Coordinates of C-alpha atoms and ligand atoms in Angstrom, one line a residue:
Chain A
M734 CA 3.7 -36.3 7.7
T735 CA 3.2 -34.7 4.3
E736 CA 4.4 -31.2 3.8
R737 CA 1.6 -28.6 3.5
T738 CA 2.5 -26.4 0.5
L739 CA 1.2 -24.8 -2.6
R740 CA 4.5 -25.4 -4.4
G741 CA 3.7 -26.8 -7.8
E742 CA 0.1 -27.5 -7.0
V743 CA -1.5 -25.0 -9.3
A744 CA -0.7 -23.0 -12.4
I745 CA -1.9 -19.8 -14.1
V746 CA -2.9 -20.7 -17.6
G747 CA -4.8 -17.6 -18.8
I748 CA -4.2 -13.9 -18.6
G749 CA -6.5 -11.1 -19.9
E750 CA -6.6 -7.3 -19.8
T751 CA -8.8 -4.6 -21.2
T752 CA -7.3 -1.6 -22.8
Y753 CA -5.8 0.5 -20.1
Y754 CA -7.2 4.1 -19.8
K755 CA -6.3 7.2 -18.1
H756 CA -8.4 7.9 -15.0
G757 CA -12.0 8.6 -15.9
K758 CA -11.5 7.8 -19.6
S759 CA -13.0 4.3 -19.8
P760 CA -15.9 4.3 -22.2
D761 CA -17.1 1.1 -20.5
P762 CA -18.7 0.8 -17.1
E763 CA -16.6 -1.0 -14.5
F764 CA -18.6 -4.2 -14.5
M765 CA -18.2 -4.5 -18.3
L766 CA -14.5 -4.0 -17.9
A767 CA -14.4 -6.9 -15.5
L768 CA -16.3 -9.1 -17.9
K769 CA -14.1 -8.2 -20.8
A770 CA -10.9 -9.0 -18.9
I771 CA -12.3 -12.3 -17.8
L772 CA -13.3 -13.2 -21.3
A773 CA -9.9 -12.2 -22.6
A774 CA -8.3 -14.5 -20.0
C775 CA -10.5 -17.4 -21.2
A776 CA -9.6 -16.7 -24.8
D777 CA -5.9 -16.7 -23.9
A778 CA -6.3 -20.0 -22.1
G779 CA -8.4 -21.4 -24.9
I780 CA -11.3 -22.3 -22.7
D781 CA -15.1 -21.9 -22.7
P782 CA -15.9 -19.2 -20.1
R783 CA -18.5 -21.7 -18.7
K784 CA -15.6 -23.7 -17.3
I785 CA -15.0 -21.0 -14.6
D786 CA -16.3 -22.1 -11.2
G787 CA -14.9 -19.5 -8.9
F788 CA -13.7 -15.9 -8.4
A789 CA -11.1 -14.2 -6.1
S790 CA -10.4 -10.6 -5.7
Y791 CA -9.1 -8.0 -3.2
S792 CA -9.4 -4.4 -2.0
N793 CA -13.2 -4.5 -1.9
D794 CA -13.6 -5.0 -5.6
R795 CA -17.2 -3.9 -6.4
N796 CA -17.9 -6.6 -9.0
D797 CA -19.6 -9.3 -7.0
P798 CA -18.8 -12.9 -8.0
S799 CA -22.5 -13.9 -7.9
R800 CA -23.4 -11.2 -10.4
L801 CA -20.4 -12.3 -12.6
A802 CA -21.5 -15.9 -12.5
A803 CA -25.1 -15.0 -13.4
A804 CA -23.9 -12.6 -16.2
L805 CA -21.6 -15.2 -17.6
G806 CA -24.2 -18.0 -17.3
L807 CA -21.9 -20.2 -15.3
P808 CA -23.3 -23.7 -14.6
E809 CA -22.3 -23.4 -10.9
L810 CA -20.4 -21.1 -8.6
R811 CA -18.1 -23.0 -6.2
F812 CA -15.8 -20.4 -4.8
S813 CA -16.1 -16.6 -4.1
N814 CA -13.4 -14.9 -2.1
M815 CA -12.4 -11.5 -1.1
Q816 CA -9.0 -10.8 0.5
W817 CA -9.2 -8.4 3.4
G818 CA -7.4 -5.1 3.4
G819 CA -7.3 -2.1 1.2
G820 CA -4.7 -0.9 -1.4
G821 CA -2.9 -3.4 -3.5
G822 CA -1.7 -5.6 -0.6
G823 CA -4.1 -8.3 -1.6
G824 CA -2.9 -8.9 -5.2
A825 CA -0.8 -11.9 -4.6
G826 CA -3.0 -12.9 -1.7
A827 CA -6.0 -13.2 -4.0
V828 CA -4.0 -15.5 -6.3
A829 CA -2.9 -17.5 -3.2
N830 CA -6.5 -17.8 -2.0
A831 CA -7.6 -19.1 -5.4
A832 CA -4.6 -21.4 -5.5
A833 CA -5.4 -22.8 -2.0
A834 CA -9.0 -23.4 -3.1
V835 CA -8.0 -25.2 -6.3
A836 CA -5.3 -27.3 -4.5
A837 CA -7.8 -28.3 -1.8
G838 CA -10.5 -29.3 -4.3
L839 CA -13.0 -26.5 -3.6
A840 CA -13.0 -25.5 -7.3
D841 CA -11.3 -26.3 -10.5
C842 CA -11.0 -23.1 -12.5
I843 CA -10.8 -19.9 -10.6
V844 CA -10.6 -16.4 -12.0
V845 CA -8.6 -13.8 -10.1
F846 CA -9.6 -10.4 -11.2
R847 CA -9.6 -6.7 -10.5
A848 CA -11.6 -4.0 -12.2
L849 CA -11.4 -0.3 -11.6
A850 CA -13.1 2.7 -13.1
Q851 CA -12.5 5.2 -10.5
G852 CA -14.1 8.0 -12.4
Q853 CA -17.4 6.3 -11.8
F854 CA -16.8 6.1 -8.1
Q855 CA -14.7 7.9 -5.3
R856 CA -11.0 8.3 -6.2
F857 CA -8.4 6.7 -4.0
G858 CA -6.1 9.8 -3.8
A859 CA -9.0 12.2 -3.1
A860 CA -10.6 12.8 0.3
P861 CA -14.3 12.6 0.7
P862 CA -15.8 16.1 1.2
G863 CA -16.6 17.6 4.6
G864 CA -18.4 15.9 7.4
T865 CA -16.9 14.1 10.4
A866 CA -14.1 11.6 10.9
S867 CA -13.9 9.0 13.6
G868 CA -11.6 6.3 14.8
E869 CA -8.3 6.1 12.9
A870 CA -9.5 8.8 10.5
A871 CA -10.1 11.2 13.4
L872 CA -6.5 11.0 14.4
N873 CA -5.3 11.7 10.8
A874 CA -7.7 13.6 8.6
P875 CA -8.0 16.8 10.7
Y876 CA -4.2 17.1 10.5
G877 CA -4.3 16.9 6.7
V878 CA -3.4 13.2 6.5
M879 CA -6.0 11.7 4.2
S880 CA -4.6 10.2 1.0
P881 CA -2.5 6.9 0.8
A882 CA 0.6 9.0 -0.1
Q883 CA 0.1 11.1 3.0
R884 CA -0.5 8.1 5.2
Y885 CA 2.6 6.1 4.0
A886 CA 5.1 8.9 3.5
M887 CA 5.5 8.9 7.2
R888 CA 6.7 5.3 7.2
A889 CA 9.0 5.8 4.3
M890 CA 10.5 9.0 5.8
R891 CA 11.5 7.0 8.9
F892 CA 13.1 4.3 6.8
I893 CA 15.0 6.9 4.8
H894 CA 16.2 8.5 8.0
E895 CA 17.3 5.2 9.7
N896 CA 19.2 4.0 6.6
G897 CA 20.5 7.2 5.0
I898 CA 18.6 6.6 1.8
E899 CA 19.5 9.1 -0.9
P900 CA 17.0 10.6 -3.4
G901 CA 18.6 8.7 -6.3
A902 CA 17.5 5.4 -4.9
Q903 CA 13.8 6.2 -5.2
R904 CA 14.4 7.9 -8.6
A905 CA 15.9 4.8 -10.1
I906 CA 12.7 2.8 -9.4
A907 CA 10.6 5.5 -11.2
L908 CA 13.1 5.6 -14.1
A909 CA 13.0 1.8 -14.5
S910 CA 9.2 1.7 -14.7
Y911 CA 9.1 4.5 -17.3
H912 CA 11.9 2.9 -19.3
H913 CA 10.1 -0.4 -19.6
A914 CA 6.8 1.3 -20.5
Q915 CA 8.4 2.8 -23.6
R916 CA 8.6 -0.7 -25.0
N917 CA 5.1 -1.7 -24.0
P918 CA 2.4 -0.5 -26.3
R919 CA -0.3 -1.2 -23.7
A920 CA 1.3 1.2 -21.2
V921 CA -0.5 4.5 -20.5
M922 CA 2.9 6.2 -20.4
N923 CA 4.2 4.6 -23.6
G924 CA 5.7 7.4 -25.7
K925 CA 6.3 9.6 -22.6
P926 CA 9.8 8.8 -21.4
L927 CA 11.1 10.1 -18.1
T928 CA 14.6 11.5 -17.5
A929 CA 16.4 12.0 -14.2
E930 CA 16.2 15.8 -14.9
V931 CA 12.5 15.8 -15.3
Y932 CA 12.1 13.6 -12.2
D933 CA 14.3 16.0 -10.1
A934 CA 12.3 19.0 -11.3
S935 CA 8.9 17.5 -10.7
R936 CA 6.7 18.9 -7.9
W937 CA 6.4 17.4 -4.5
I938 CA 3.2 15.5 -3.7
V939 CA 4.3 14.9 -0.1
E940 CA 7.9 15.0 0.9
P941 CA 9.8 12.6 0.5
W942 CA 7.7 11.8 -2.7
R943 CA 7.6 13.7 -5.9
L944 CA 5.0 13.4 -8.7
F945 CA 6.9 10.5 -10.4
D946 CA 7.2 8.6 -7.1
C947 CA 3.5 8.1 -7.0
C948 CA 1.3 5.6 -8.9
M949 CA -1.1 6.7 -11.5
E950 CA -4.9 6.4 -11.3
N951 CA -6.4 4.4 -14.1
D952 CA -9.4 2.6 -15.5
G953 CA -9.4 -0.9 -16.7
A954 CA -9.5 -4.5 -15.7
A955 CA -7.3 -7.6 -15.6
A956 CA -7.9 -11.3 -14.9
L957 CA -6.0 -14.5 -14.7
I958 CA -7.0 -18.1 -14.5
V959 CA -5.8 -20.6 -11.8
V960 CA -6.2 -24.4 -12.4
P961 CA -4.7 -27.6 -10.9
A962 CA -1.2 -28.3 -12.0
E963 CA -2.0 -31.7 -13.4
Q964 CA -4.3 -30.0 -15.9
A965 CA -1.9 -27.2 -16.7
R966 CA -0.6 -28.6 -20.0
D967 CA -4.1 -29.0 -21.5
F968 CA -4.3 -25.2 -22.2
A969 CA -3.2 -23.1 -25.1
K970 CA -0.2 -21.4 -23.5
K971 CA 2.8 -22.3 -21.4
P972 CA 1.8 -22.6 -17.8
A973 CA 3.2 -20.5 -15.0
Y974 CA 3.3 -22.7 -11.9
L975 CA 2.9 -21.2 -8.4
L976 CA 6.0 -22.0 -6.4
A977 CA 5.0 -20.1 -3.3
A978 CA 2.8 -17.5 -1.8
A979 CA 2.7 -15.7 1.5
Q980 CA 0.7 -12.9 3.1
G981 CA 0.3 -11.0 6.3
S982 CA 2.4 -8.5 8.3
E983 CA 4.5 -8.2 11.4
Y984 CA 3.7 -8.1 15.1
R985 CA 1.1 -5.3 15.6
N986 CA 1.7 -3.8 12.2
G987 CA -1.9 -2.6 12.3
A988 CA -1.6 -0.8 15.7
R989 CA -3.6 2.4 15.3
C990 CA -2.3 5.9 14.7
H991 CA 1.1 4.9 13.4
N992 CA 2.0 2.8 16.5
A993 CA 3.4 -0.3 14.8
P994 CA 6.4 -1.3 16.9
L995 CA 8.4 -1.9 13.7
Y996 CA 7.3 1.3 11.9
A997 CA 10.0 1.6 9.1
T998 CA 8.8 -1.5 7.3
S999 CA 6.9 -2.3 4.1
S1000 CA 5.3 -5.1 6.2
F1001 CA 7.2 -8.0 4.5
T1002 CA 9.8 -8.8 7.2
T1003 CA 7.8 -11.9 8.4
V1004 CA 6.1 -12.6 5.1
A1005 CA 9.2 -12.9 2.8
P1006 CA 10.8 -15.7 4.8
H1007 CA 7.7 -17.8 4.5
L1008 CA 7.7 -17.2 0.8
Y1009 CA 11.2 -18.3 0.2
A1010 CA 10.7 -21.3 2.5
M1011 CA 7.7 -22.6 0.5
A1012 CA 9.5 -22.0 -2.8
R1013 CA 12.7 -23.6 -1.6
L1014 CA 14.5 -20.7 -3.3
Q1015 CA 16.8 -17.8 -2.4
P1016 CA 16.7 -14.2 -3.6
A1017 CA 19.6 -15.0 -6.0
D1018 CA 17.3 -17.5 -7.8
V1019 CA 14.8 -14.9 -8.8
D1020 CA 15.1 -13.8 -12.4
V1021 CA 12.6 -10.9 -12.5
V1022 CA 10.6 -9.0 -10.0
Q1023 CA 7.3 -7.1 -10.3
S1024 CA 7.0 -5.0 -7.1
Y1025 CA 3.9 -2.9 -6.5
E1026 CA 4.6 0.7 -6.7
N1027 CA 2.1 2.7 -4.7
F1028 CA 5.1 4.8 -4.0
T1029 CA 8.8 4.3 -4.9
G1030 CA 9.9 4.2 -1.3
G1031 CA 7.6 1.3 -0.7
V1032 CA 9.3 -0.6 -3.5
L1033 CA 12.7 0.1 -2.0
M1034 CA 11.7 -1.3 1.3
S1035 CA 10.0 -4.3 -0.3
L1036 CA 13.1 -5.2 -2.2
V1037 CA 15.2 -4.9 1.0
E1038 CA 12.7 -7.1 2.9
H1039 CA 12.7 -9.7 0.2
G1040 CA 16.5 -9.9 0.5
F1041 CA 17.7 -8.6 -2.8
F1042 CA 20.0 -6.1 -1.1
T1043 CA 20.4 -4.7 2.4
A1044 CA 19.2 -1.2 3.5
E1045 CA 22.9 -0.2 3.7
E1046 CA 23.4 -1.4 0.0
A1047 CA 20.3 0.4 -1.3
N1048 CA 22.0 3.6 -2.5
N1049 CA 24.5 1.6 -4.5
F1050 CA 22.2 -1.1 -5.8
L1051 CA 19.3 1.2 -6.8
V1052 CA 20.7 2.7 -10.0
P1053 CA 18.7 2.3 -13.2
E1054 CA 21.1 -0.1 -15.0
N1055 CA 20.6 -2.7 -12.3
L1056 CA 16.8 -2.6 -12.7
L1057 CA 16.4 -2.7 -16.4
A1058 CA 15.6 -5.7 -18.5
P1059 CA 17.1 -7.6 -20.2
G1060 CA 20.6 -7.1 -18.7
G1061 CA 20.1 -5.7 -15.2
K1062 CA 21.0 -7.6 -12.0
L1063 CA 17.4 -7.3 -10.9
P1064 CA 15.0 -6.5 -13.7
L1065 CA 12.1 -4.6 -12.0
N1066 CA 8.6 -3.8 -13.2
T1067 CA 9.2 -4.9 -16.8
S1068 CA 5.8 -3.8 -18.1
G1069 CA 6.0 -0.3 -16.6
G1070 CA 4.0 -1.3 -13.5
N1071 CA 1.7 1.0 -11.6
L1072 CA 3.8 4.0 -12.4
A1073 CA 3.9 3.8 -16.1
E1074 CA 1.9 0.9 -17.5
C1075 CA -1.4 1.1 -15.6
Y1076 CA -2.6 1.3 -12.1
M1077 CA -4.6 -1.9 -12.3
H1078 CA -4.2 -2.2 -8.6
G1079 CA -1.2 -4.4 -9.2
L1080 CA -3.0 -7.2 -11.0
E1081 CA -1.2 -6.1 -14.1
L1082 CA 2.0 -7.0 -12.3
Q1083 CA 0.7 -10.6 -11.8
V1084 CA -0.1 -10.7 -15.5
E1085 CA 3.4 -9.4 -16.4
A1086 CA 5.0 -12.0 -14.1
V1087 CA 3.2 -14.7 -16.1
R1088 CA 4.3 -13.2 -19.4
Q1089 CA 7.9 -13.3 -18.3
I1090 CA 7.6 -17.1 -17.7
R1091 CA 6.0 -17.4 -21.1
S1092 CA 8.7 -15.3 -22.8
E1093 CA 5.9 -12.9 -24.0
S1094 CA 7.0 -9.7 -22.2
T1095 CA 7.8 -6.6 -24.3
T1096 CA 11.0 -6.3 -22.2
Q1097 CA 11.7 -10.0 -21.8
V1098 CA 14.3 -11.2 -19.4
P1099 CA 16.1 -14.0 -21.3
D1100 CA 15.3 -17.5 -20.1
A1101 CA 13.2 -16.2 -17.1
Q1102 CA 12.4 -19.3 -15.0
V1103 CA 11.5 -17.7 -11.6
S1104 CA 9.3 -14.6 -11.5
M1105 CA 8.3 -12.8 -8.3
V1106 CA 5.4 -10.5 -7.6
I1107 CA 5.3 -8.3 -4.5
S1108 CA 1.9 -6.7 -3.7
G1109 CA 1.1 -3.6 -1.8
P1110 CA 4.0 -2.4 0.4
M1111 CA 3.4 -0.6 3.7
V1112 CA -0.3 -1.6 4.0
T1113 CA -1.5 -4.6 6.0
P1114 CA -1.9 -7.4 5.1
V1115 CA 0.6 -7.5 2.2
S1116 CA 1.3 -10.5 0.0
S1117 CA 3.9 -11.8 -2.4
L1118 CA 4.2 -14.9 -4.7
I1119 CA 6.7 -16.7 -6.9
L1120 CA 5.9 -18.2 -10.2
G1121 CA 8.1 -20.7 -12.0
S1122 CA 8.3 -22.5 -15.4
G1123 CA 7.8 -26.2 -15.6
E1124 CA 11.6 -26.7 -15.3
T1125 CA 11.5 -25.3 -11.7
L1126 CA 9.1 -27.9 -10.4
Chain B
M608 CA -12.7 36.3 18.1
T609 CA -11.3 33.0 16.9
A610 CA -7.5 32.4 16.7
A611 CA -6.1 31.3 13.4
T612 CA -5.8 27.5 13.0
Y613 CA -2.8 25.8 11.5
L614 CA -4.7 24.3 8.6
R615 CA -7.5 26.1 6.9
P616 CA -11.0 25.4 8.1
G617 CA -13.2 22.8 6.4
L618 CA -11.4 19.6 7.1
P619 CA -13.4 16.7 8.6
I620 CA -14.4 17.3 12.2
P621 CA -13.1 14.6 14.6
V622 CA -15.7 12.9 16.7
A623 CA -15.5 10.0 19.2
E624 CA -16.3 6.6 17.8
N625 CA -19.8 5.3 18.1
D626 CA -18.8 2.7 20.6
G627 CA -17.1 5.3 22.8
L628 CA -13.6 3.7 22.6
D629 CA -11.7 7.0 22.2
A630 CA -14.1 9.3 23.9
P631 CA -11.8 9.9 26.9
Y632 CA -9.1 11.1 24.5
W633 CA -11.3 13.6 22.7
E634 CA -12.9 14.8 26.0
G635 CA -9.3 15.3 27.4
T636 CA -8.2 17.5 24.5
R637 CA -11.1 19.9 25.3
R638 CA -9.6 20.4 28.8
G639 CA -6.1 20.8 27.3
E640 CA -5.1 17.4 28.6
L641 CA -3.5 14.5 26.7
M642 CA -5.2 11.3 27.8
V643 CA -3.9 7.9 26.7
Q644 CA -4.7 4.3 27.6
R645 CA -2.8 2.5 30.4
C646 CA -3.7 -1.0 31.4
K647 CA -4.9 -1.2 35.0
A648 CA -3.7 -4.8 35.2
C649 CA -0.1 -4.6 33.9
G650 CA 0.7 -0.9 33.5
N651 CA 1.2 -1.2 29.7
W652 CA 0.8 2.1 27.9
Q653 CA -1.3 1.8 24.7
W654 CA -2.0 4.1 21.8
G655 CA -4.1 4.2 19.6
P656 CA -6.9 3.0 21.8
E657 CA -8.2 -0.6 21.8
W658 CA -10.7 -2.5 24.0
I659 CA -8.0 -4.9 25.2
C660 CA -4.4 -4.7 26.5
H661 CA -2.1 -6.1 23.9
K662 CA 0.4 -7.2 26.5
C663 CA -1.7 -9.0 29.1
L664 CA -5.1 -9.3 27.4
S665 CA -6.9 -7.5 30.2
F666 CA -10.1 -5.6 29.3
D667 CA -9.5 -3.3 32.2
M668 CA -8.0 -0.4 30.3
G669 CA -7.7 2.8 32.2
W670 CA -6.9 6.3 30.9
Q671 CA -4.0 8.4 32.2
K672 CA -2.9 12.0 31.6
V673 CA 0.5 12.3 30.0
E674 CA 2.8 15.3 29.7
G675 CA 2.7 16.8 26.3
R676 CA 6.4 16.4 25.5
G677 CA 8.1 14.1 23.1
C678 CA 10.5 14.0 20.2
I679 CA 9.9 13.8 16.5
Y680 CA 10.0 10.2 15.3
S681 CA 9.1 10.9 11.6
W682 CA 7.6 13.6 9.5
E683 CA 6.2 14.6 6.1
R684 CA 5.4 17.7 4.2
P685 CA 2.3 17.5 2.0
W686 CA 2.2 19.9 -0.9
H687 CA -0.5 18.5 -3.1
P688 CA -3.9 19.3 -1.7
V689 CA -6.3 16.3 -1.6
H690 CA -9.1 18.1 0.1
P691 CA -11.0 21.2 -1.2
A692 CA -10.3 23.0 2.1
L693 CA -6.6 22.8 1.5
K694 CA -6.7 24.1 -2.1
D695 CA -4.8 27.4 -1.2
Q696 CA -3.1 26.1 1.9
G697 CA 0.4 25.5 0.5
P698 CA 2.8 23.1 2.1
Y699 CA 2.2 22.0 5.7
I700 CA 4.1 19.7 8.1
V701 CA 2.8 16.6 9.8
V702 CA 4.9 15.0 12.6
L703 CA 4.8 11.7 14.3
V704 CA 5.9 12.3 17.9
E705 CA 7.2 9.7 20.3
L706 CA 6.4 10.1 24.0
P707 CA 9.3 8.6 26.1
Q708 CA 7.4 9.1 29.3
A709 CA 4.6 6.7 28.1
A710 CA 6.8 3.9 26.8
G711 CA 7.3 5.4 23.4
I712 CA 3.7 5.6 22.2
R713 CA 3.4 7.9 19.1
M714 CA 1.0 10.7 18.3
L715 CA 0.4 12.5 15.1
G716 CA -0.2 16.2 14.6
N717 CA 1.0 19.3 12.7
L718 CA 4.3 21.1 13.5
V719 CA 3.4 24.7 14.1
G720 CA 5.6 27.5 12.8
D721 CA 7.1 28.0 9.3
P722 CA 5.7 25.3 7.1
R723 CA 8.9 25.3 5.0
Q724 CA 11.2 24.9 8.0
A725 CA 13.8 22.1 8.0
V726 CA 12.6 19.3 10.3
R727 CA 15.0 17.1 12.3
I728 CA 14.0 13.7 13.5
G729 CA 14.8 13.5 17.2
A730 CA 14.0 17.2 17.8
E731 CA 12.2 17.8 21.1
V732 CA 8.6 19.1 20.9
E733 CA 5.8 20.1 23.2
A734 CA 2.1 19.8 22.6
V735 CA 0.0 22.8 21.5
F736 CA -3.8 22.6 21.9
E737 CA -5.8 24.1 19.1
P738 CA -9.5 24.5 20.1
H739 CA -12.1 24.8 17.4
N740 CA -14.9 26.1 19.6
D741 CA -17.2 27.2 16.8
A742 CA -17.2 23.8 15.1
K743 CA -20.3 21.7 15.4
P744 CA -19.5 19.7 17.5
P745 CA -16.6 21.6 19.0
F746 CA -13.3 19.9 19.2
T747 CA -9.6 20.5 20.0
L748 CA -6.6 19.3 17.9
V749 CA -3.2 18.6 19.4
H750 CA -0.3 20.1 17.5
W751 CA 3.4 20.1 18.3
K752 CA 6.0 22.9 18.6
I753 CA 9.8 22.7 18.7
I754 CA 10.8 23.4 22.3
G755 CA 12.4 26.8 22.5
A756 CA 10.8 28.0 19.3
S757 CA 8.9 31.2 19.5
Ligands
ZN1726 ZN1 -2.1 -5.2 30.4

């Protein structure tokens, strides 16, 4: 019986981004941002955009593949896919869906993209005005639980309680992202360094999270191109091969009104073992990690659940020097991530993971061969993936 | 006269779902009763509501009144207002309360009293019903109070 796996079956050969803007500052409409990112990814890969034959996205992206295919004059559309679930949990999942489709022969050149111009639509962190709430919202909103921060602080607080997590552990994650952003000219927070003192003095958004524990809101778009591995060397740049992908969540994670049996989780406890099994790798083999920061506490839990350290070790491990490229034990969010580069809903993390394999990052980890992305902690479904250089195949 | 509410008025008004799934819960709060699901086939407690029992897959879900007592399982203190109604609210406390008498199901509400009080996970709490009789439609929220607190 042959092993069913995505390991080594596809590669990412193109990456593209628009300029990243502060929330509401994009001069371009959201659909134009999507188009610009896709064309940038094609230029990076050195291909005619008319080679694209599929699209994958997540989090209810508004930019419909059929409109994109018509706008770009594609000869045919063979794959259009939306990963279920809100938040950034579908980032790696969308890449995995594209990869599975390419590996199975449904399409040959799939763009994974995400475009956001929140100023032109409803903001994530803001509640809709007035009216009524039903279902899950009825059990939360009348008590003042409306934003993602308010929804997930409850989970993180329980994890902090169970494991004696100290404030410095979350702070180190924020400091690492801001540190890396200072080297990255694309980063919205480039030129705006963060110190421990400024972090400690910053206002609470919702305890246990301060301002700098929470992601930004931004406008922009990002895209990447997935092709079959056997064609990967025909493109302009060094390919980043997919070594593994996994998605989902634990037993009854989605039970309503905060009733998941395993509550203090970032939702990866069942997902991460599948990831490592497909990659045939261990946590110690991973050279660099991009871990979606909706909130720093979620990153902390994600890193525990991906086996980089135990919850008991978190206070000792999570100090800035361990998280900084190039020399840290676990270089984390090397472009600045959602906190300090751009909240491109985590697709900028996928792009950065590819850059690390290509040795093109502004905070490059020397000789990075294995590059992980963790998408969307605490939501369900979540997803993660591992990329590798040709040497890892 | 209307008693003061824990949070300022103007937040979304809770209504039962169109398919009626959680209607017994919201009707119960109007009577000052905490109603949750209990499977008639296997006795499993279930919250939030669903059309099927996750233990035995029976569709025969009943509703049972539970005593409004529990202990704090987790909590948070929002400071940043995300809704216009909370603009001048200041901090407030939300607690997730575990009900041991119903197999540990959890309910969410506000913790009444000083919004800046220290909160201890594990502290015992009792339900406090907060009717909003002038709302259209009227509804009742279920908050929590530390047992023994004035
Ligand atoms: Zn049952």
